[in-house]
PDB file of C-alpha atoms and ligand atoms in Angstrom:
ATOM      1  CA  MET A   1      15.721  13.500  49.175  1.00 78.00           C
ATOM      2  CA  THR A   2      12.055  14.285  48.649  1.00 89.00           C
ATOM      3  CA  ILE A   3      11.346  15.428  45.125  1.00 95.00           C
ATOM      4  CA  ASN A   4       8.118  17.295  44.454  1.00 95.00           C
ATOM      5  CA  HIS A   5       8.613  18.671  40.942  1.00 96.00           C
ATOM      6  CA  HIS A   6       9.188  16.244  38.093  1.00 96.00           C
ATOM      7  CA  LEU A   7       9.682  16.072  34.350  1.00 95.00           C
ATOM      8  CA  ASP A   8       6.558  16.258  32.268  1.00 92.00           C
ATOM      9  CA  GLU A   9       5.582  13.485  29.913  1.00 90.00           C
ATOM     10  CA  ALA A  10       6.458  15.321  26.697  1.00 90.00           C
ATOM     11  CA  THR A  11       9.957  16.132  27.954  1.00 92.00           C
ATOM     12  CA  LEU A  12      10.581  12.550  29.048  1.00 92.00           C
ATOM     13  CA  PHE A  13       9.333  11.269  25.737  1.00 88.00           C
ATOM     14  CA  SER A  14      11.600  13.479  23.656  1.00 87.00           C
ATOM     15  CA  TYR A  15      14.542  12.486  25.871  1.00 91.00           C
ATOM     16  CA  VAL A  16      13.813   8.785  25.500  1.00 89.00           C
ATOM     17  CA  ALA A  17      13.328   9.228  21.767  1.00 87.00           C
ATOM     18  CA  GLY A  18      16.713  10.944  21.501  1.00 86.00           C
ATOM     19  CA  ALA A  19      15.051  14.037  20.086  1.00 84.00           C
ATOM     20  CA  MET A  20      16.476  16.512  22.574  1.00 85.00           C
ATOM     21  CA  GLY A  21      19.459  18.859  22.451  1.00 85.00           C
ATOM     22  CA  GLN A  22      22.483  17.934  24.545  1.00 87.00           C
ATOM     23  CA  GLY A  23      22.023  20.674  27.119  1.00 89.00           C
ATOM     24  CA  LEU A  24      18.426  19.802  27.933  1.00 91.00           C
ATOM     25  CA  ALA A  25      19.332  16.104  27.834  1.00 91.00           C
ATOM     26  CA  LEU A  26      22.050  16.675  30.437  1.00 93.00           C
ATOM     27  CA  VAL A  27      19.529  18.267  32.808  1.00 94.00           C
ATOM     28  CA  VAL A  28      17.052  15.426  32.212  1.00 95.00           C
ATOM     29  CA  ALA A  29      19.769  12.819  32.751  1.00 94.00           C
ATOM     30  CA  SER A  30      20.861  14.531  35.955  1.00 95.00           C
ATOM     31  CA  HIS A  31      17.304  14.503  37.310  1.00 96.00           C
ATOM     32  CA  LEU A  32      16.794  10.866  36.291  1.00 95.00           C
ATOM     33  CA  ALA A  33      19.943   9.902  38.155  1.00 93.00           C
ATOM     34  CA  ILE A  34      18.388  11.057  41.434  1.00 93.00           C
ATOM     35  CA  CYS A  35      14.647  10.517  40.812  1.00 95.00           C
ATOM     36  CA  ASP A  36      13.322   6.964  41.012  1.00 94.00           C
ATOM     37  CA  SER A  37       9.875   8.072  39.923  1.00 95.00           C
ATOM     38  CA  CYS A  38      10.938   9.737  36.655  1.00 95.00           C
ATOM     39  CA  ARG A  39      13.413   6.944  35.943  1.00 94.00           C
ATOM     40  CA  GLN A  40      10.587   4.438  36.179  1.00 94.00           C
ATOM     41  CA  ARG A  41       8.398   6.533  33.871  1.00 93.00           C
ATOM     42  CA  ALA A  42      11.285   6.830  31.387  1.00 93.00           C
ATOM     43  CA  ARG A  43      11.681   3.061  31.371  1.00 91.00           C
ATOM     44  CA  GLU A  44       7.991   2.641  30.695  1.00 91.00           C
ATOM     45  CA  LEU A  45       8.157   5.094  27.805  1.00 89.00           C
ATOM     46  CA  GLU A  46      11.158   3.289  26.376  1.00 87.00           C
ATOM     47  CA  ALA A  47       9.283   0.015  26.651  1.00 86.00           C
ATOM     48  CA  ILE A  48       6.287   1.445  24.839  1.00 82.00           C
ATOM     49  CA  GLY A  49       8.507   2.944  22.138  1.00 76.00           C
ATOM     50  CA  GLY A  50      10.409  -0.318  21.750  1.00 75.00           C
ATOM     51  CA  ALA A  51       7.196  -2.299  21.599  1.00 73.00           C
ATOM     52  CA  LEU A  52       5.787  -0.022  18.917  1.00 71.00           C
ATOM     53  CA  LEU A  53       8.920  -0.407  16.818  1.00 69.00           C
ATOM     54  CA  GLU A  54       8.855  -4.159  17.205  1.00 70.00           C
ATOM     55  CA  ASN A  55       5.192  -4.134  16.439  1.00 68.00           C
ATOM     56  CA  ILE A  56       5.851  -2.468  13.118  1.00 64.00           C
ATOM     57  CA  ALA A  57       8.675  -4.846  12.292  1.00 63.00           C
ATOM     58  CA  LEU A  58       6.756  -7.968  13.223  1.00 58.00           C
ATOM     59  CA  ALA A  59       3.486  -6.937  11.651  1.00 57.00           C
ATOM     60  CA  ALA A  60       4.748  -8.095   8.302  1.00 52.00           C
ATOM     61  CA  VAL A  61       5.176 -11.666   9.486  1.00 50.00           C
ATOM     62  CA  SER A  62       2.666 -12.222  12.258  1.00 52.00           C
ATOM     63  CA  GLU A  63      -0.903 -11.419  13.048  1.00 49.00           C
ATOM     64  CA  ASN A  64      -0.232 -12.046  16.706  1.00 52.00           C
ATOM     65  CA  THR A  65       2.246  -9.254  16.986  1.00 51.00           C
ATOM     66  CA  LEU A  66       0.522  -7.249  19.652  1.00 50.00           C
ATOM     67  CA  LYS A  67      -0.012 -10.308  21.815  1.00 56.00           C
ATOM     68  CA  SER A  68       3.632 -11.321  21.513  1.00 57.00           C
ATOM     69  CA  VAL A  69       4.807  -7.854  22.393  1.00 49.00           C
ATOM     70  CA  LEU A  70       2.539  -7.689  25.407  1.00 53.00           C
ATOM     71  CA  ASP A  71       3.621 -11.156  26.498  1.00 63.00           C
ATOM     72  CA  ARG A  72       7.208 -10.074  26.356  1.00 56.00           C
ATOM     73  CA  LEU A  73       6.461  -7.008  28.444  1.00 52.00           C
ATOM     74  CA  ASP A  74       4.634  -9.210  30.960  1.00 58.00           C
ATOM     75  CA  GLN A  75       7.695 -11.391  31.201  1.00 58.00           C
ATOM     76  CA  GLY A  76       9.752  -8.498  32.409  1.00 51.00           C
ATOM     77  CA  GLY A  77      11.167  -7.371  29.095  1.00 45.00           C
ATOM     78  CA  THR A  78      11.260  -3.812  30.296  1.00 42.00           C
ATOM     79  CA  SER A  79      14.104  -4.552  32.668  1.00 38.00           C
ATOM     80  CA  GLU A  80      16.410  -5.031  29.688  1.00 37.00           C
ATOM     81  CA  ILE A  81      15.824  -1.514  28.561  1.00 38.00           C
ATOM     82  CA  ALA A  82      18.385   0.896  29.869  1.00 39.00           C
ATOM     83  CA  VAL A  83      17.702   4.537  30.466  1.00 43.00           C
ATOM     84  CA  ARG A  84      21.000   6.175  29.760  1.00 41.00           C
ATOM     85  CA  PRO A  85      22.192   7.962  32.891  1.00 42.00           C
ATOM     86  CA  LEU A  86      22.518   5.565  35.664  1.00 41.00           C
ATOM     87  CA  PRO A  87      24.989   5.664  38.410  1.00 42.00           C
ATOM     88  CA  VAL A  88      23.593   7.621  41.301  1.00 44.00           C
ATOM     89  CA  SER A  89      26.158   9.898  42.822  1.00 45.00           C
ATOM     90  CA  GLY A  90      26.177  10.302  46.586  1.00 52.00           C
ATOM     91  CA  SER A  91      27.038  13.989  46.430  1.00 75.00           C
ATOM     92  CA  GLU A  92      24.824  16.935  45.563  1.00 89.00           C
ATOM     93  CA  VAL A  93      26.142  16.709  41.992  1.00 94.00           C
ATOM     94  CA  PRO A  94      24.247  14.049  40.010  1.00 93.00           C
ATOM     95  CA  ALA A  95      26.545  11.656  38.174  1.00 91.00           C
ATOM     96  CA  PRO A  96      25.839  12.862  34.608  1.00 92.00           C
ATOM     97  CA  LEU A  97      26.657  16.435  35.624  1.00 93.00           C
ATOM     98  CA  ALA A  98      29.710  15.350  37.598  1.00 92.00           C
ATOM     99  CA  GLY A  99      31.144  14.193  34.285  1.00 89.00           C
ATOM    100  CA  TYR A 100      31.349  17.879  33.336  1.00 90.00           C
ATOM    101  CA  VAL A 101      32.054  19.695  36.580  1.00 92.00           C
ATOM    102  CA  GLY A 102      33.377  17.158  39.070  1.00 91.00           C
ATOM    103  CA  ASP A 103      31.889  16.331  42.457  1.00 89.00           C
ATOM    104  CA  SER A 104      32.146  19.669  44.210  1.00 90.00           C
ATOM    105  CA  LEU A 105      30.132  22.764  43.406  1.00 93.00           C
ATOM    106  CA  ASP A 106      32.367  24.783  45.723  1.00 90.00           C
ATOM    107  CA  ASP A 107      35.535  23.999  43.785  1.00 88.00           C
ATOM    108  CA  LEU A 108      34.173  25.417  40.530  1.00 92.00           C
ATOM    109  CA  SER A 109      35.333  28.674  39.047  1.00 93.00           C
ATOM    110  CA  TRP A 110      32.349  31.022  39.307  1.00 94.00           C
ATOM    111  CA  LYS A 111      32.129  34.084  37.140  1.00 94.00           C
ATOM    112  CA  LYS A 112      30.294  37.059  38.598  1.00 92.00           C
ATOM    113  CA  LEU A 113      27.477  38.115  36.341  1.00 86.00           C
ATOM    114  CA  VAL A 114      25.841  40.857  38.398  1.00 86.00           C
ATOM    115  CA  PRO A 115      25.982  41.476  42.170  1.00 88.00           C
ATOM    116  CA  GLY A 116      24.672  38.378  43.945  1.00 89.00           C
ATOM    117  CA  ILE A 117      24.710  36.152  40.887  1.00 89.00           C
ATOM    118  CA  TRP A 118      27.501  33.947  39.556  1.00 92.00           C
ATOM    119  CA  MET A 119      27.587  31.511  36.694  1.00 93.00           C
ATOM    120  CA  HIS A 120      29.641  28.613  35.464  1.00 94.00           C
ATOM    121  CA  ASP A 121      29.143  27.834  31.801  1.00 90.00           C
ATOM    122  CA  LEU A 122      29.299  24.274  30.586  1.00 89.00           C
ATOM    123  CA  PRO A 123      30.924  23.419  27.276  1.00 78.00           C
ATOM    124  CA  ASN A 124      28.776  24.160  24.267  1.00 66.00           C
ATOM    125  CA  GLN A 125      25.806  21.831  24.322  1.00 59.00           C
ATOM    126  CA  GLY A 126      24.345  22.688  20.957  1.00 64.00           C
ATOM    127  CA  LYS A 127      21.723  25.344  20.430  1.00 71.00           C
ATOM    128  CA  GLY A 128      20.716  27.237  23.530  1.00 77.00           C
ATOM    129  CA  MET A 129      22.730  27.558  26.744  1.00 83.00           C
ATOM    130  CA  THR A 130      23.691  25.264  29.576  1.00 90.00           C
ATOM    131  CA  ARG A 131      25.112  26.603  32.799  1.00 92.00           C
ATOM    132  CA  LEU A 132      25.226  26.446  36.542  1.00 95.00           C
ATOM    133  CA  LEU A 133      23.862  29.466  38.299  1.00 92.00           C
ATOM    134  CA  ARG A 134      24.590  30.490  41.881  1.00 93.00           C
ATOM    135  CA  VAL A 135      22.291  33.084  43.401  1.00 91.00           C
ATOM    136  CA  THR A 136      22.401  34.861  46.758  1.00 91.00           C
ATOM    137  CA  PRO A 137      19.409  34.529  49.137  1.00 90.00           C
ATOM    138  CA  GLY A 138      16.717  37.119  48.618  1.00 84.00           C
ATOM    139  CA  LYS A 139      17.647  37.711  45.011  1.00 77.00           C
ATOM    140  CA  ALA A 140      14.653  37.840  42.695  1.00 75.00           C
ATOM    141  CA  ALA A 141      14.720  37.443  38.960  1.00 69.00           C
ATOM    142  CA  SER A 142      13.090  39.721  36.454  1.00 67.00           C
ATOM    143  CA  PRO A 143       9.887  38.241  35.131  1.00 68.00           C
ATOM    144  CA  HIS A 144      10.641  36.446  31.903  1.00 67.00           C
ATOM    145  CA  SER A 145       9.225  33.951  29.487  1.00 66.00           C
ATOM    146  CA  HIS A 146      10.875  31.634  27.009  1.00 65.00           C
ATOM    147  CA  ARG A 147      10.864  31.059  23.319  1.00 65.00           C
ATOM    148  CA  GLY A 148      11.645  27.375  23.712  1.00 70.00           C
ATOM    149  CA  SER A 149      12.041  24.989  26.604  1.00 78.00           C
ATOM    150  CA  GLU A 150      13.884  25.652  29.829  1.00 84.00           C
ATOM    151  CA  LEU A 151      14.837  23.001  32.346  1.00 91.00           C
ATOM    152  CA  THR A 152      16.135  23.942  35.787  1.00 92.00           C
ATOM    153  CA  LEU A 153      17.420  21.349  38.237  1.00 96.00           C
ATOM    154  CA  LEU A 154      17.876  22.532  41.815  1.00 96.00           C
ATOM    155  CA  LEU A 155      21.132  21.320  43.357  1.00 96.00           C
ATOM    156  CA  ARG A 156      21.403  23.421  46.523  1.00 95.00           C
ATOM    157  CA  GLY A 157      19.214  25.918  48.362  1.00 94.00           C
ATOM    158  CA  SER A 158      15.695  26.735  47.228  1.00 94.00           C
ATOM    159  CA  TYR A 159      13.612  29.200  45.277  1.00 92.00           C
ATOM    160  CA  SER A 160       9.944  29.941  44.753  1.00 92.00           C
ATOM    161  CA  ASP A 161       8.078  31.208  41.741  1.00 87.00           C
ATOM    162  CA  GLU A 162       4.571  31.147  40.289  1.00 85.00           C
ATOM    163  CA  VAL A 163       4.827  27.381  39.848  1.00 86.00           C
ATOM    164  CA  GLY A 164       5.795  26.498  43.425  1.00 91.00           C
ATOM    165  CA  ARG A 165       8.768  26.026  45.737  1.00 94.00           C
ATOM    166  CA  PHE A 166      11.798  24.215  44.405  1.00 95.00           C
ATOM    167  CA  MET A 167      14.211  22.254  46.607  1.00 95.00           C
ATOM    168  CA  PRO A 168      17.266  20.114  45.746  1.00 95.00           C
ATOM    169  CA  GLY A 169      16.349  17.384  43.268  1.00 96.00           C
ATOM    170  CA  ASP A 170      13.290  19.261  41.982  1.00 97.00           C
ATOM    171  CA  ILE A 171      13.150  20.105  38.310  1.00 96.00           C
ATOM    172  CA  ALA A 172      11.310  23.026  36.757  1.00 93.00           C
ATOM    173  CA  ASP A 173      10.095  21.920  33.361  1.00 89.00           C
ATOM    174  CA  LEU A 174       8.883  25.091  31.671  1.00 78.00           C
ATOM    175  CA  ASP A 175       7.555  25.682  28.216  1.00 72.00           C
ATOM    176  CA  ASP A 176       6.901  28.914  26.379  1.00 68.00           C
ATOM    177  CA  GLN A 177       3.508  29.372  28.018  1.00 69.00           C
ATOM    178  CA  ILE A 178       4.981  30.309  31.368  1.00 71.00           C
ATOM    179  CA  THR A 179       6.212  33.657  32.593  1.00 75.00           C
ATOM    180  CA  HIS A 180       7.863  33.366  35.973  1.00 75.00           C
ATOM    181  CA  GLN A 181       9.881  35.300  38.492  1.00 79.00           C
ATOM    182  CA  PRO A 182      12.020  33.052  40.702  1.00 84.00           C
ATOM    183  CA  LEU A 183      12.990  34.318  44.170  1.00 89.00           C
ATOM    184  CA  VAL A 184      15.736  32.589  46.148  1.00 92.00           C
ATOM    185  CA  ASP A 185      14.251  31.866  49.573  1.00 92.00           C
ATOM    186  CA  SER A 186      16.894  29.672  51.197  1.00 91.00           C
ATOM    187  CA  ASP A 187      19.253  31.094  53.824  1.00 93.00           C
ATOM    188  CA  HIS A 188      22.273  30.136  51.746  1.00 92.00           C
ATOM    189  CA  ASP A 189      23.126  30.369  48.064  1.00 94.00           C
ATOM    190  CA  CYS A 190      20.868  28.630  45.585  1.00 94.00           C
ATOM    191  CA  ILE A 191      22.668  26.635  42.906  1.00 95.00           C
ATOM    192  CA  CYS A 192      20.918  25.175  39.905  1.00 94.00           C
ATOM    193  CA  LEU A 193      21.692  23.625  36.569  1.00 95.00           C
ATOM    194  CA  ILE A 194      19.831  25.323  33.746  1.00 92.00           C
ATOM    195  CA  ALA A 195      19.508  24.561  30.069  1.00 90.00           C
ATOM    196  CA  THR A 196      17.476  26.490  27.548  1.00 84.00           C
ATOM    197  CA  GLU A 197      16.775  25.600  23.991  1.00 77.00           C
ATOM    198  CA  TYR A 198      16.788  29.221  22.926  1.00 66.00           C
ATOM    199  CA  PRO A 199      17.848  32.419  24.654  1.00 52.00           C
ATOM    200  CA  LEU A 200      15.212  33.954  26.890  1.00 51.00           C
ATOM    201  CA  ARG A 201      12.982  36.744  25.738  1.00 56.00           C
ATOM    202  CA  TYR A 202      13.868  39.933  27.580  1.00 54.00           C
ATOM    203  CA  THR A 203      12.173  43.202  27.161  1.00 53.00           C
ATOM    204  CA  THR A 204      14.597  45.392  29.102  1.00 54.00           C
ATOM    205  CA  LEU A 205      18.010  46.513  27.932  1.00 53.00           C
ATOM    206  CA  PHE A 206      19.463  45.321  31.221  1.00 51.00           C
ATOM    207  CA  GLY A 207      18.027  41.885  30.627  1.00 52.00           C
ATOM    208  CA  LYS A 208      19.340  41.745  27.105  1.00 48.00           C
ATOM    209  CA  VAL A 209      22.796  42.837  28.184  1.00 46.00           C
ATOM    210  CA  THR A 210      23.142  40.341  30.995  1.00 49.00           C
ATOM    211  CA  GLN A 211      21.820  37.497  28.832  1.00 46.00           C
ATOM    212  CA  PRO A 212      20.613  35.567  31.832  1.00 44.00           C
ATOM    213  CA  LEU A 213      18.984  32.242  32.141  1.00 43.00           C
ATOM    214  CA  PHE A 214      17.487  32.991  35.492  1.00 47.00           C
ATOM    215  CA  GLY A 215      16.440  36.468  34.510  1.00 43.00           C
ATOM    216  CA  PHE A 216      18.131  39.181  36.509  1.00 36.00           C
TER     217      PHE A 216
HETATM  218 ZN1   ZN B   1      11.307  13.198  38.866  1.00 78.31          ZN
END
């Protein structure tokens, strides 16, 4: 699997720091389970965070704190630091997500939202929404922006928007600066896992009524 779109630094940091809602954290964990590159960056951030904490604790007793911390990192201390989600699932469902929905996206109960779009809601993940979305090829979303963060992990198919083209394994890490209009451009259904921190900002009645995450 070639992954072209990754988590940004701020998102990884808040995940590693445990400062993220459960829904967003599930999407991050699912991407980390299949992305060596982001997993490595998460480990590095954890190491830095751990070193800073130790630095503070040791500063009271040693002037050589920084050196000792760096020595420990040089000795491979980072390998002891675990980034939470780990087992890599062989299927198209990353292991952390499989804990909620099982291994098969086809066996899920999909609820029709509007023609061409189905959803499968995950159990309440705190503020915001977390769901799987299944969209028919050629379906375009309404342009929309966000009040908070939105993370979208592609599981099957592909879509394109102002940011680029997204294939399985890619993650769209959007903040409230971005307005986008995803268009499914694969020849089969596109399925993605989406979490938002807050409901999207819709300007049309249709948008408000359908309460979408993908914007339709
Ligand atoms: Zn990544």
